[in-house]
Amino acid sequence: MNHTIVMTGASRGIGRVAAEHILRRSPDAHLRVVARGSSGARLVAELGAGGHRVSYVAADLGSLESVGSAAIGIRDRLDRGELPPLRGFVGNAGIQYTNALTEGPEGFESTFAVNVLANHLFVRLLRDRFAAPARIVITVSDTHFGDFRHNLGMVPGPVWKSPDVLARTGAFPEPHTTAAGRTAYSTSKLAALYLVHEYARRLPAGIDAVAYNLGFVPGTRLARNADPVSRFAMRRVLPALTLTPFATGRSAAGRCLADVVLGTTRAPTGSYVDRARVARSSRESYDPQREAELRAAAEQFTEAHAARTDAR
């Protein structure tokens, strides 16, 4: 049955691998990729080779205004019948900065804006357009465990605070440092898990929400804002870890993401999928009070953009 899957972060890395798998293994899918600037047309041409159905909508995920415009554009095309029924959303894009001081156009700290609020605004504006059975997949990270076993000590663990604090710059000590930027990243991934749990409670039956952890994948552009030494290590040194249990190669991580999106990996709503299997996320990640508090804050932070796009 023809259907639409909306995906962020499909341009390169594991997202590109996953997109190729999705199109090859699900020929009835129309993949609607969210891309920045002129990269969208190139991505459509490359992914659409061989007759695959691919289109794009332009958006800057660091801007809620831009995200809202992209989401309403998708809604409009669904309503006009220009896209087949919506059965999937993949929030795969993510960012990590070398500080906790980078601010987006709406005044939110940029890690939180991209990794948390952009996904939430897409889900908020598309939630009544999903046709069951449907699956929302949000890419998270095992950095949210905050221990050596899961991140080899490379990323500090999350430091939870009120969402009003986390959403703004300077939420962590010495906010100008790389350590603060990495703390913002791990904390944003904990926040993403909280929202997945809330979606699982609140979305209608047949619309599942799943968190996907790709593990440590060297060679991606996640560290593109890091210092030159760290970028060199990610590209040239750390990929050797994929020969060990401590890291995952891009091909394997992308294939596992596609498995989750397509339902090959069976995972009930609210699940945490660690690469190829359902697992338990950290003990800290199960906190109904924090989950409800974060969802309420995310609704508040995105309200103006949701209302503005609804009025169009």
PDB file of C-alpha atoms in Angstrom:
ATOM      1  CA  MET A   1       0.000   0.000   0.000  1.00  0.00           C
ATOM      2  CA  ASN A   2       1.406   3.401  -0.984  1.00  0.00           C
ATOM      3  CA  HIS A   3       2.475   5.508   1.983  1.00  0.00           C
ATOM      4  CA  THR A   4       4.643   8.457   2.985  1.00  0.00           C
ATOM      5  CA  ILE A   5       7.606   8.480   5.357  1.00  0.00           C
ATOM      6  CA  VAL A   6       8.998  11.856   6.425  1.00  0.00           C
ATOM      7  CA  MET A   7      12.666  11.813   7.401  1.00  0.00           C
ATOM      8  CA  THR A   8      15.215  14.295   8.731  1.00  0.00           C
ATOM      9  CA  GLY A   9      18.938  13.637   8.614  1.00  0.00           C
ATOM     10  CA  ALA A  10      18.849  11.600   5.399  1.00  0.00           C
ATOM     11  CA  SER A  11      21.548  13.542   3.580  1.00  0.00           C
ATOM     12  CA  ARG A  12      24.585  11.615   4.787  1.00  0.00           C
ATOM     13  CA  GLY A  13      25.936   9.115   7.291  1.00  0.00           C
ATOM     14  CA  ILE A  14      23.602   6.577   8.851  1.00  0.00           C
ATOM     15  CA  GLY A  15      20.558   8.509   7.680  1.00  0.00           C
ATOM     16  CA  ARG A  16      21.635   8.210   4.048  1.00  0.00           C
ATOM     17  CA  VAL A  17      22.240   4.470   4.464  1.00  0.00           C
ATOM     18  CA  ALA A  18      18.854   4.059   6.185  1.00  0.00           C
ATOM     19  CA  ALA A  19      17.063   6.026   3.452  1.00  0.00           C
ATOM     20  CA  GLU A  20      18.568   3.798   0.764  1.00  0.00           C
ATOM     21  CA  HIS A  21      17.476   0.677   2.649  1.00  0.00           C
ATOM     22  CA  ILE A  22      13.956   2.036   3.180  1.00  0.00           C
ATOM     23  CA  LEU A  23      13.495   2.802  -0.511  1.00  0.00           C
ATOM     24  CA  ARG A  24      14.957  -0.486  -1.672  1.00  0.00           C
ATOM     25  CA  ARG A  25      13.031  -2.652   0.775  1.00  0.00           C
ATOM     26  CA  SER A  26       9.732  -0.743   0.744  1.00  0.00           C
ATOM     27  CA  PRO A  27       8.942   0.036  -2.903  1.00  0.00           C
ATOM     28  CA  ASP A  28       5.514   1.417  -1.935  1.00  0.00           C
ATOM     29  CA  ALA A  29       7.105   4.170   0.157  1.00  0.00           C
ATOM     30  CA  HIS A  30       7.301   7.810  -0.847  1.00  0.00           C
ATOM     31  CA  LEU A  31      10.203   9.235   1.130  1.00  0.00           C
ATOM     32  CA  ARG A  32       9.750  12.924   1.939  1.00  0.00           C
ATOM     33  CA  VAL A  33      13.162  14.117   3.108  1.00  0.00           C
ATOM     34  CA  VAL A  34      13.707  17.277   5.108  1.00  0.00           C
ATOM     35  CA  ALA A  35      16.866  18.938   3.830  1.00  0.00           C
ATOM     36  CA  ARG A  36      18.624  22.244   4.183  1.00  0.00           C
ATOM     37  CA  GLY A  37      19.056  24.619   1.266  1.00  0.00           C
ATOM     38  CA  SER A  38      19.991  23.357  -2.171  1.00  0.00           C
ATOM     39  CA  SER A  39      21.028  19.918  -0.899  1.00  0.00           C
ATOM     40  CA  GLY A  40      17.420  18.732  -1.166  1.00  0.00           C
ATOM     41  CA  ALA A  41      17.291  18.638  -4.970  1.00  0.00           C
ATOM     42  CA  ARG A  42      20.601  16.773  -5.147  1.00  0.00           C
ATOM     43  CA  LEU A  43      19.449  14.305  -2.510  1.00  0.00           C
ATOM     44  CA  VAL A  44      16.205  13.633  -4.376  1.00  0.00           C
ATOM     45  CA  ALA A  45      18.110  13.004  -7.606  1.00  0.00           C
ATOM     46  CA  GLU A  46      20.501  10.581  -5.924  1.00  0.00           C
ATOM     47  CA  LEU A  47      17.975   8.676  -3.807  1.00  0.00           C
ATOM     48  CA  GLY A  48      15.378   8.659  -6.581  1.00  0.00           C
ATOM     49  CA  ALA A  49      17.671   6.938  -9.077  1.00  0.00           C
ATOM     50  CA  GLY A  50      16.100   3.690 -10.224  1.00  0.00           C
ATOM     51  CA  GLY A  51      12.550   4.961  -9.974  1.00  0.00           C
ATOM     52  CA  HIS A  52      12.268   5.376  -6.197  1.00  0.00           C
ATOM     53  CA  ARG A  53       9.722   7.958  -5.090  1.00  0.00           C
ATOM     54  CA  VAL A  54      11.512  10.730  -3.229  1.00  0.00           C
ATOM     55  CA  SER A  55      10.728  14.404  -2.683  1.00  0.00           C
ATOM     56  CA  TYR A  56      12.023  17.027  -0.307  1.00  0.00           C
ATOM     57  CA  VAL A  57      10.956  19.964   1.781  1.00  0.00           C
ATOM     58  CA  ALA A  58      13.478  22.625   2.742  1.00  0.00           C
ATOM     59  CA  ALA A  59      13.992  23.410   6.416  1.00  0.00           C
ATOM     60  CA  ASP A  60      16.610  24.658   8.845  1.00  0.00           C
ATOM     61  CA  LEU A  61      16.090  22.448  11.892  1.00  0.00           C
ATOM     62  CA  GLY A  62      17.648  25.083  14.131  1.00  0.00           C
ATOM     63  CA  SER A  63      14.723  27.418  13.386  1.00  0.00           C
ATOM     64  CA  LEU A  64      11.271  26.561  14.680  1.00  0.00           C
ATOM     65  CA  GLU A  65       9.779  28.963  12.164  1.00  0.00           C
ATOM     66  CA  SER A  66      11.409  26.986   9.356  1.00  0.00           C
ATOM     67  CA  VAL A  67      10.412  23.626  10.865  1.00  0.00           C
ATOM     68  CA  GLY A  68       6.817  24.779  11.262  1.00  0.00           C
ATOM     69  CA  SER A  69       6.674  25.910   7.637  1.00  0.00           C
ATOM     70  CA  ALA A  70       8.053  22.555   6.469  1.00  0.00           C
ATOM     71  CA  ALA A  71       5.567  20.584   8.573  1.00  0.00           C
ATOM     72  CA  ILE A  72       2.570  22.582   7.386  1.00  0.00           C
ATOM     73  CA  GLY A  73       3.742  22.143   3.806  1.00  0.00           C
ATOM     74  CA  ILE A  74       3.719  18.383   4.317  1.00  0.00           C
ATOM     75  CA  ARG A  75       0.253  18.585   5.894  1.00  0.00           C
ATOM     76  CA  ASP A  76      -1.057  20.578   2.960  1.00  0.00           C
ATOM     77  CA  ARG A  77       0.243  18.071   0.425  1.00  0.00           C
ATOM     78  CA  LEU A  78      -1.254  15.191   2.409  1.00  0.00           C
ATOM     79  CA  ASP A  79      -4.606  16.983   2.589  1.00  0.00           C
ATOM     80  CA  ARG A  80      -4.619  17.619  -1.160  1.00  0.00           C
ATOM     81  CA  GLY A  81      -3.812  13.992  -1.904  1.00  0.00           C
ATOM     82  CA  GLU A  82      -0.449  14.884  -3.433  1.00  0.00           C
ATOM     83  CA  LEU A  83       1.261  12.551  -0.973  1.00  0.00           C
ATOM     84  CA  PRO A  84      -0.013   9.093  -0.015  1.00  0.00           C
ATOM     85  CA  PRO A  85      -1.079   8.449   3.619  1.00  0.00           C
ATOM     86  CA  LEU A  86       1.505   9.290   6.264  1.00  0.00           C
ATOM     87  CA  ARG A  87       2.782   6.198   8.038  1.00  0.00           C
ATOM     88  CA  GLY A  88       6.166   7.243   9.322  1.00  0.00           C
ATOM     89  CA  PHE A  89       8.265  10.049  10.748  1.00  0.00           C
ATOM     90  CA  VAL A  90      11.989   9.574  11.311  1.00  0.00           C
ATOM     91  CA  GLY A  91      13.662  12.262  13.435  1.00  0.00           C
ATOM     92  CA  ASN A  92      17.246  11.283  12.702  1.00  0.00           C
ATOM     93  CA  ALA A  93      19.009  14.641  12.434  1.00  0.00           C
ATOM     94  CA  GLY A  94      21.155  15.677  15.386  1.00  0.00           C
ATOM     95  CA  ILE A  95      23.790  18.223  16.319  1.00  0.00           C
ATOM     96  CA  GLN A  96      26.528  18.620  18.903  1.00  0.00           C
ATOM     97  CA  TYR A  97      28.306  21.907  19.599  1.00  0.00           C
ATOM     98  CA  THR A  98      31.600  22.735  21.274  1.00  0.00           C
ATOM     99  CA  ASN A  99      29.830  24.942  23.812  1.00  0.00           C
ATOM    100  CA  ALA A 100      26.446  25.467  25.426  1.00  0.00           C
ATOM    101  CA  LEU A 101      26.167  29.061  24.234  1.00  0.00           C
ATOM    102  CA  THR A 102      25.031  28.656  20.614  1.00  0.00           C
ATOM    103  CA  GLU A 103      21.630  30.264  20.200  1.00  0.00           C
ATOM    104  CA  GLY A 104      19.059  29.772  17.456  1.00  0.00           C
ATOM    105  CA  PRO A 105      16.887  32.491  15.906  1.00  0.00           C
ATOM    106  CA  GLU A 106      14.079  32.025  18.446  1.00  0.00           C
ATOM    107  CA  GLY A 107      16.447  32.293  21.423  1.00  0.00           C
ATOM    108  CA  PHE A 108      16.678  28.580  22.259  1.00  0.00           C
ATOM    109  CA  GLU A 109      19.988  26.819  22.832  1.00  0.00           C
ATOM    110  CA  SER A 110      20.733  25.214  19.489  1.00  0.00           C
ATOM    111  CA  THR A 111      21.390  21.638  20.667  1.00  0.00           C
ATOM    112  CA  PHE A 112      18.028  21.594  22.442  1.00  0.00           C
ATOM    113  CA  ALA A 113      16.309  23.261  19.487  1.00  0.00           C
ATOM    114  CA  VAL A 114      17.527  20.729  16.905  1.00  0.00           C
ATOM    115  CA  ASN A 115      17.593  17.527  18.974  1.00  0.00           C
ATOM    116  CA  VAL A 116      14.388  18.085  20.937  1.00  0.00           C
ATOM    117  CA  LEU A 117      12.122  20.909  19.790  1.00  0.00           C
ATOM    118  CA  ALA A 118      12.381  20.373  16.018  1.00  0.00           C
ATOM    119  CA  ASN A 119      11.251  16.753  16.352  1.00  0.00           C
ATOM    120  CA  HIS A 120       8.486  17.733  18.737  1.00  0.00           C
ATOM    121  CA  LEU A 121       7.137  20.402  16.399  1.00  0.00           C
ATOM    122  CA  PHE A 122       7.059  17.928  13.504  1.00  0.00           C
ATOM    123  CA  VAL A 123       5.198  15.395  15.651  1.00  0.00           C
ATOM    124  CA  ARG A 124       2.848  18.058  16.987  1.00  0.00           C
ATOM    125  CA  LEU A 125       1.874  19.353  13.552  1.00  0.00           C
ATOM    126  CA  LEU A 126       1.650  15.936  11.892  1.00  0.00           C
ATOM    127  CA  ARG A 127       0.104  13.859  14.676  1.00  0.00           C
ATOM    128  CA  ASP A 128      -3.463  14.109  13.359  1.00  0.00           C
ATOM    129  CA  ARG A 129      -2.315  13.256   9.820  1.00  0.00           C
ATOM    130  CA  PHE A 130      -0.805   9.839  10.639  1.00  0.00           C
ATOM    131  CA  ALA A 131      -2.701   6.870   9.231  1.00  0.00           C
ATOM    132  CA  ALA A 132      -2.445   3.760  11.385  1.00  0.00           C
ATOM    133  CA  PRO A 133      -0.433   1.647  11.429  1.00  0.00           C
ATOM    134  CA  ALA A 134       2.283   4.278  11.659  1.00  0.00           C
ATOM    135  CA  ARG A 135       5.601   4.589  13.437  1.00  0.00           C
ATOM    136  CA  ILE A 136       7.501   7.600  14.779  1.00  0.00           C
ATOM    137  CA  VAL A 137      11.213   6.886  15.249  1.00  0.00           C
ATOM    138  CA  ILE A 138      13.471   9.324  17.094  1.00  0.00           C
ATOM    139  CA  THR A 139      17.235   8.733  17.015  1.00  0.00           C
ATOM    140  CA  VAL A 140      18.659   8.993  20.517  1.00  0.00           C
ATOM    141  CA  SER A 141      22.049   8.108  21.989  1.00  0.00           C
ATOM    142  CA  ASP A 142      23.489   5.869  24.666  1.00  0.00           C
ATOM    143  CA  THR A 143      25.383   8.897  25.949  1.00  0.00           C
ATOM    144  CA  HIS A 144      22.250   9.395  28.059  1.00  0.00           C
ATOM    145  CA  PHE A 145      23.529   6.587  30.339  1.00  0.00           C
ATOM    146  CA  GLY A 146      26.439   8.810  31.357  1.00  0.00           C
ATOM    147  CA  ASP A 147      28.864   5.960  32.112  1.00  0.00           C
ATOM    148  CA  PHE A 148      32.142   4.686  30.681  1.00  0.00           C
ATOM    149  CA  ARG A 149      30.588   1.482  29.409  1.00  0.00           C
ATOM    150  CA  HIS A 150      28.323   3.304  26.996  1.00  0.00           C
ATOM    151  CA  ASN A 151      30.489   6.185  25.776  1.00  0.00           C
ATOM    152  CA  LEU A 152      34.105   5.354  26.747  1.00  0.00           C
ATOM    153  CA  GLY A 153      34.257   8.517  28.820  1.00  0.00           C
ATOM    154  CA  MET A 154      34.145  10.731  25.722  1.00  0.00           C
ATOM    155  CA  VAL A 155      30.850  12.463  26.542  1.00  0.00           C
ATOM    156  CA  PRO A 156      29.751  13.647  29.998  1.00  0.00           C
ATOM    157  CA  GLY A 157      26.471  12.247  31.215  1.00  0.00           C
ATOM    158  CA  PRO A 158      23.251  14.261  31.185  1.00  0.00           C
ATOM    159  CA  VAL A 159      22.569  16.884  33.825  1.00  0.00           C
ATOM    160  CA  TRP A 160      18.831  17.307  34.103  1.00  0.00           C
ATOM    161  CA  LYS A 161      17.361  20.684  34.978  1.00  0.00           C
ATOM    162  CA  SER A 162      14.071  22.426  34.457  1.00  0.00           C
ATOM    163  CA  PRO A 163      13.194  22.508  30.736  1.00  0.00           C
ATOM    164  CA  ASP A 164      13.023  26.304  30.996  1.00  0.00           C
ATOM    165  CA  VAL A 165      16.731  26.234  31.883  1.00  0.00           C
ATOM    166  CA  LEU A 166      17.776  23.519  29.444  1.00  0.00           C
ATOM    167  CA  ALA A 167      16.139  25.331  26.534  1.00  0.00           C
ATOM    168  CA  ARG A 168      18.357  28.386  27.000  1.00  0.00           C
ATOM    169  CA  THR A 169      22.066  28.987  26.604  1.00  0.00           C
ATOM    170  CA  GLY A 170      24.393  28.694  29.585  1.00  0.00           C
ATOM    171  CA  ALA A 171      22.502  25.842  31.270  1.00  0.00           C
ATOM    172  CA  PHE A 172      25.690  24.063  32.375  1.00  0.00           C
ATOM    173  CA  PRO A 173      28.867  25.104  34.253  1.00  0.00           C
ATOM    174  CA  GLU A 174      31.579  26.721  32.122  1.00  0.00           C
ATOM    175  CA  PRO A 175      29.174  26.954  29.180  1.00  0.00           C
ATOM    176  CA  HIS A 176      31.918  28.098  26.800  1.00  0.00           C
ATOM    177  CA  THR A 177      33.694  24.714  27.001  1.00  0.00           C
ATOM    178  CA  THR A 178      33.469  21.587  24.885  1.00  0.00           C
ATOM    179  CA  ALA A 179      32.458  19.635  28.001  1.00  0.00           C
ATOM    180  CA  ALA A 180      29.390  21.859  28.380  1.00  0.00           C
ATOM    181  CA  GLY A 181      28.499  21.373  24.718  1.00  0.00           C
ATOM    182  CA  ARG A 182      28.737  17.613  25.079  1.00  0.00           C
ATOM    183  CA  THR A 183      26.672  17.727  28.268  1.00  0.00           C
ATOM    184  CA  ALA A 184      24.023  19.637  26.348  1.00  0.00           C
ATOM    185  CA  TYR A 185      24.085  16.844  23.765  1.00  0.00           C
ATOM    186  CA  SER A 186      23.689  13.926  26.199  1.00  0.00           C
ATOM    187  CA  THR A 187      20.996  15.836  28.096  1.00  0.00           C
ATOM    188  CA  SER A 188      19.095  16.517  24.863  1.00  0.00           C
ATOM    189  CA  LYS A 189      19.107  12.802  24.094  1.00  0.00           C
ATOM    190  CA  LEU A 190      17.693  12.039  27.534  1.00  0.00           C
ATOM    191  CA  ALA A 191      15.003  14.635  26.794  1.00  0.00           C
ATOM    192  CA  ALA A 192      14.217  12.912  23.486  1.00  0.00           C
ATOM    193  CA  LEU A 193      13.623   9.654  25.374  1.00  0.00           C
ATOM    194  CA  TYR A 194      11.261  11.418  27.757  1.00  0.00           C
ATOM    195  CA  LEU A 195       9.224  12.705  24.823  1.00  0.00           C
ATOM    196  CA  VAL A 196       9.080   9.268  23.181  1.00  0.00           C
ATOM    197  CA  HIS A 197       7.569   7.915  26.401  1.00  0.00           C
ATOM    198  CA  GLU A 198       5.018  10.724  26.405  1.00  0.00           C
ATOM    199  CA  TYR A 199       4.118  10.109  22.768  1.00  0.00           C
ATOM    200  CA  ALA A 200       3.610   6.426  23.534  1.00  0.00           C
ATOM    201  CA  ARG A 201       1.081   7.388  26.222  1.00  0.00           C
ATOM    202  CA  ARG A 202      -0.757  10.044  24.256  1.00  0.00           C
ATOM    203  CA  LEU A 203      -0.834   9.040  20.584  1.00  0.00           C
ATOM    204  CA  PRO A 204      -3.811   7.035  19.308  1.00  0.00           C
ATOM    205  CA  ALA A 205      -3.620   3.264  19.089  1.00  0.00           C
ATOM    206  CA  GLY A 206      -1.751   2.139  16.001  1.00  0.00           C
ATOM    207  CA  ILE A 207       0.634   5.101  15.996  1.00  0.00           C
ATOM    208  CA  ASP A 208       3.790   3.910  17.737  1.00  0.00           C
ATOM    209  CA  ALA A 209       6.720   5.951  19.003  1.00  0.00           C
ATOM    210  CA  VAL A 210      10.131   4.292  19.290  1.00  0.00           C
ATOM    211  CA  ALA A 211      13.567   5.569  20.335  1.00  0.00           C
ATOM    212  CA  TYR A 212      16.503   4.212  18.313  1.00  0.00           C
ATOM    213  CA  ASN A 213      20.069   4.175  19.635  1.00  0.00           C
ATOM    214  CA  LEU A 214      22.705   3.744  16.946  1.00  0.00           C
ATOM    215  CA  GLY A 215      25.590   3.351  19.408  1.00  0.00           C
ATOM    216  CA  PHE A 216      28.929   5.069  18.883  1.00  0.00           C
ATOM    217  CA  VAL A 217      29.421   5.524  15.131  1.00  0.00           C
ATOM    218  CA  PRO A 218      32.810   7.049  14.227  1.00  0.00           C
ATOM    219  CA  GLY A 219      33.158   8.892  10.953  1.00  0.00           C
ATOM    220  CA  THR A 220      29.835  10.730  10.995  1.00  0.00           C
ATOM    221  CA  ARG A 221      29.552  14.526  10.839  1.00  0.00           C
ATOM    222  CA  LEU A 222      28.127  14.765  14.356  1.00  0.00           C
ATOM    223  CA  ALA A 223      31.462  16.248  15.510  1.00  0.00           C
ATOM    224  CA  ARG A 224      31.637  18.725  12.614  1.00  0.00           C
ATOM    225  CA  ASN A 225      31.702  21.640  15.052  1.00  0.00           C
ATOM    226  CA  ALA A 226      34.491  20.115  17.164  1.00  0.00           C
ATOM    227  CA  ASP A 227      38.124  21.230  17.263  1.00  0.00           C
ATOM    228  CA  PRO A 228      40.504  20.008  14.486  1.00  0.00           C
ATOM    229  CA  VAL A 229      42.080  17.286  16.644  1.00  0.00           C
ATOM    230  CA  SER A 230      38.694  15.807  17.581  1.00  0.00           C
ATOM    231  CA  ARG A 231      37.497  15.948  13.970  1.00  0.00           C
ATOM    232  CA  PHE A 232      40.651  14.159  12.815  1.00  0.00           C
ATOM    233  CA  ALA A 233      40.203  11.471  15.478  1.00  0.00           C
ATOM    234  CA  MET A 234      36.568  10.915  14.484  1.00  0.00           C
ATOM    235  CA  ARG A 235      37.473  10.570  10.810  1.00  0.00           C
ATOM    236  CA  ARG A 236      40.804   8.746  10.898  1.00  0.00           C
ATOM    237  CA  VAL A 237      41.436   7.085  14.254  1.00  0.00           C
ATOM    238  CA  LEU A 238      38.198   6.073  15.976  1.00  0.00           C
ATOM    239  CA  PRO A 239      36.715   4.208  12.970  1.00  0.00           C
ATOM    240  CA  ALA A 240      39.052   1.349  13.917  1.00  0.00           C
ATOM    241  CA  LEU A 241      36.793   0.790  16.940  1.00  0.00           C
ATOM    242  CA  THR A 242      34.101  -0.582  14.625  1.00  0.00           C
ATOM    243  CA  LEU A 243      36.136  -3.792  14.681  1.00  0.00           C
ATOM    244  CA  THR A 244      35.324  -4.048  18.399  1.00  0.00           C
ATOM    245  CA  PRO A 245      32.035  -4.194  20.360  1.00  0.00           C
ATOM    246  CA  PHE A 246      32.552  -0.551  21.388  1.00  0.00           C
ATOM    247  CA  ALA A 247      31.452   0.994  18.081  1.00  0.00           C
ATOM    248  CA  THR A 248      29.114   0.465  15.135  1.00  0.00           C
ATOM    249  CA  GLY A 249      29.877   1.063  11.475  1.00  0.00           C
ATOM    250  CA  ARG A 250      27.726   3.445   9.461  1.00  0.00           C
ATOM    251  CA  SER A 251      26.376   0.692   7.220  1.00  0.00           C
ATOM    252  CA  ALA A 252      25.272  -1.456  10.147  1.00  0.00           C
ATOM    253  CA  ALA A 253      23.786   1.499  12.048  1.00  0.00           C
ATOM    254  CA  GLY A 254      21.863   2.692   8.988  1.00  0.00           C
ATOM    255  CA  ARG A 255      20.535  -0.781   8.274  1.00  0.00           C
ATOM    256  CA  CYS A 256      19.376  -1.129  11.882  1.00  0.00           C
ATOM    257  CA  LEU A 257      17.616   2.235  11.699  1.00  0.00           C
ATOM    258  CA  ALA A 258      15.790   1.115   8.557  1.00  0.00           C
ATOM    259  CA  ASP A 259      14.803  -2.103  10.340  1.00  0.00           C
ATOM    260  CA  VAL A 260      13.169  -0.052  13.101  1.00  0.00           C
ATOM    261  CA  VAL A 261      11.394   2.287  10.673  1.00  0.00           C
ATOM    262  CA  LEU A 262      10.044  -0.570   8.562  1.00  0.00           C
ATOM    263  CA  GLY A 263       9.025  -2.697  11.538  1.00  0.00           C
ATOM    264  CA  THR A 264      11.489  -5.487  10.785  1.00  0.00           C
ATOM    265  CA  THR A 265      12.719  -4.933  14.321  1.00  0.00           C
ATOM    266  CA  ARG A 266       9.632  -5.599  16.397  1.00  0.00           C
ATOM    267  CA  ALA A 267       9.324  -2.958  19.078  1.00  0.00           C
ATOM    268  CA  PRO A 268       6.220  -1.961  21.031  1.00  0.00           C
ATOM    269  CA  THR A 269       5.411   1.701  21.370  1.00  0.00           C
ATOM    270  CA  GLY A 270       7.623   3.469  23.890  1.00  0.00           C
ATOM    271  CA  SER A 271      10.517   1.081  23.271  1.00  0.00           C
ATOM    272  CA  TYR A 272      14.215   1.833  23.312  1.00  0.00           C
ATOM    273  CA  VAL A 273      15.910  -0.070  20.497  1.00  0.00           C
ATOM    274  CA  ASP A 274      19.646  -0.514  20.971  1.00  0.00           C
ATOM    275  CA  ARG A 275      20.828  -1.145  17.412  1.00  0.00           C
ATOM    276  CA  ALA A 276      19.078  -4.424  16.575  1.00  0.00           C
ATOM    277  CA  ARG A 277      17.210  -5.252  19.763  1.00  0.00           C
ATOM    278  CA  VAL A 278      14.761  -3.820  22.249  1.00  0.00           C
ATOM    279  CA  ALA A 279      16.539  -2.993  25.505  1.00  0.00           C
ATOM    280  CA  ARG A 280      16.173  -0.942  28.658  1.00  0.00           C
ATOM    281  CA  SER A 281      17.393   2.610  28.532  1.00  0.00           C
ATOM    282  CA  SER A 282      18.954   4.158  31.635  1.00  0.00           C
ATOM    283  CA  ARG A 283      17.131   4.103  34.950  1.00  0.00           C
ATOM    284  CA  GLU A 284      17.048   7.907  34.827  1.00  0.00           C
ATOM    285  CA  SER A 285      15.204   7.834  31.504  1.00  0.00           C
ATOM    286  CA  TYR A 286      12.043   6.459  33.125  1.00  0.00           C
ATOM    287  CA  ASP A 287      10.603   9.385  35.063  1.00  0.00           C
ATOM    288  CA  PRO A 288       6.927  10.194  34.404  1.00  0.00           C
ATOM    289  CA  GLN A 289       7.144  13.514  36.237  1.00  0.00           C
ATOM    290  CA  ARG A 290      10.035  14.765  34.114  1.00  0.00           C
ATOM    291  CA  GLU A 291       8.377  13.391  30.981  1.00  0.00           C
ATOM    292  CA  ALA A 292       5.147  15.272  31.617  1.00  0.00           C
ATOM    293  CA  GLU A 293       7.021  18.431  32.586  1.00  0.00           C
ATOM    294  CA  LEU A 294       9.122  18.330  29.425  1.00  0.00           C
ATOM    295  CA  ARG A 295       6.166  17.701  27.149  1.00  0.00           C
ATOM    296  CA  ALA A 296       4.271  20.636  28.670  1.00  0.00           C
ATOM    297  CA  ALA A 297       7.316  22.860  28.186  1.00  0.00           C
ATOM    298  CA  ALA A 298       7.834  21.669  24.593  1.00  0.00           C
ATOM    299  CA  GLU A 299       4.204  22.434  23.850  1.00  0.00           C
ATOM    300  CA  GLN A 300       4.676  25.907  25.309  1.00  0.00           C
ATOM    301  CA  PHE A 301       7.931  26.543  23.414  1.00  0.00           C
ATOM    302  CA  THR A 302       6.394  25.518  20.091  1.00  0.00           C
ATOM    303  CA  GLU A 303       2.932  27.030  20.624  1.00  0.00           C
ATOM    304  CA  ALA A 304       3.517  30.225  18.672  1.00  0.00           C
ATOM    305  CA  HIS A 305       4.902  28.331  15.679  1.00  0.00           C
ATOM    306  CA  ALA A 306       2.139  25.728  15.746  1.00  0.00           C
ATOM    307  CA  ALA A 307      -0.531  28.441  15.972  1.00  0.00           C
ATOM    308  CA  ARG A 308       1.067  30.472  13.197  1.00  0.00           C
ATOM    309  CA  THR A 309       1.223  27.528  10.813  1.00  0.00           C
ATOM    310  CA  ASP A 310      -2.292  26.379  11.744  1.00  0.00           C
ATOM    311  CA  ALA A 311      -3.617  29.793  10.754  1.00  0.00           C
ATOM    312  CA  ARG A 312      -2.295  29.544   7.202  1.00  0.00           C
TER     313      ARG A 312
END
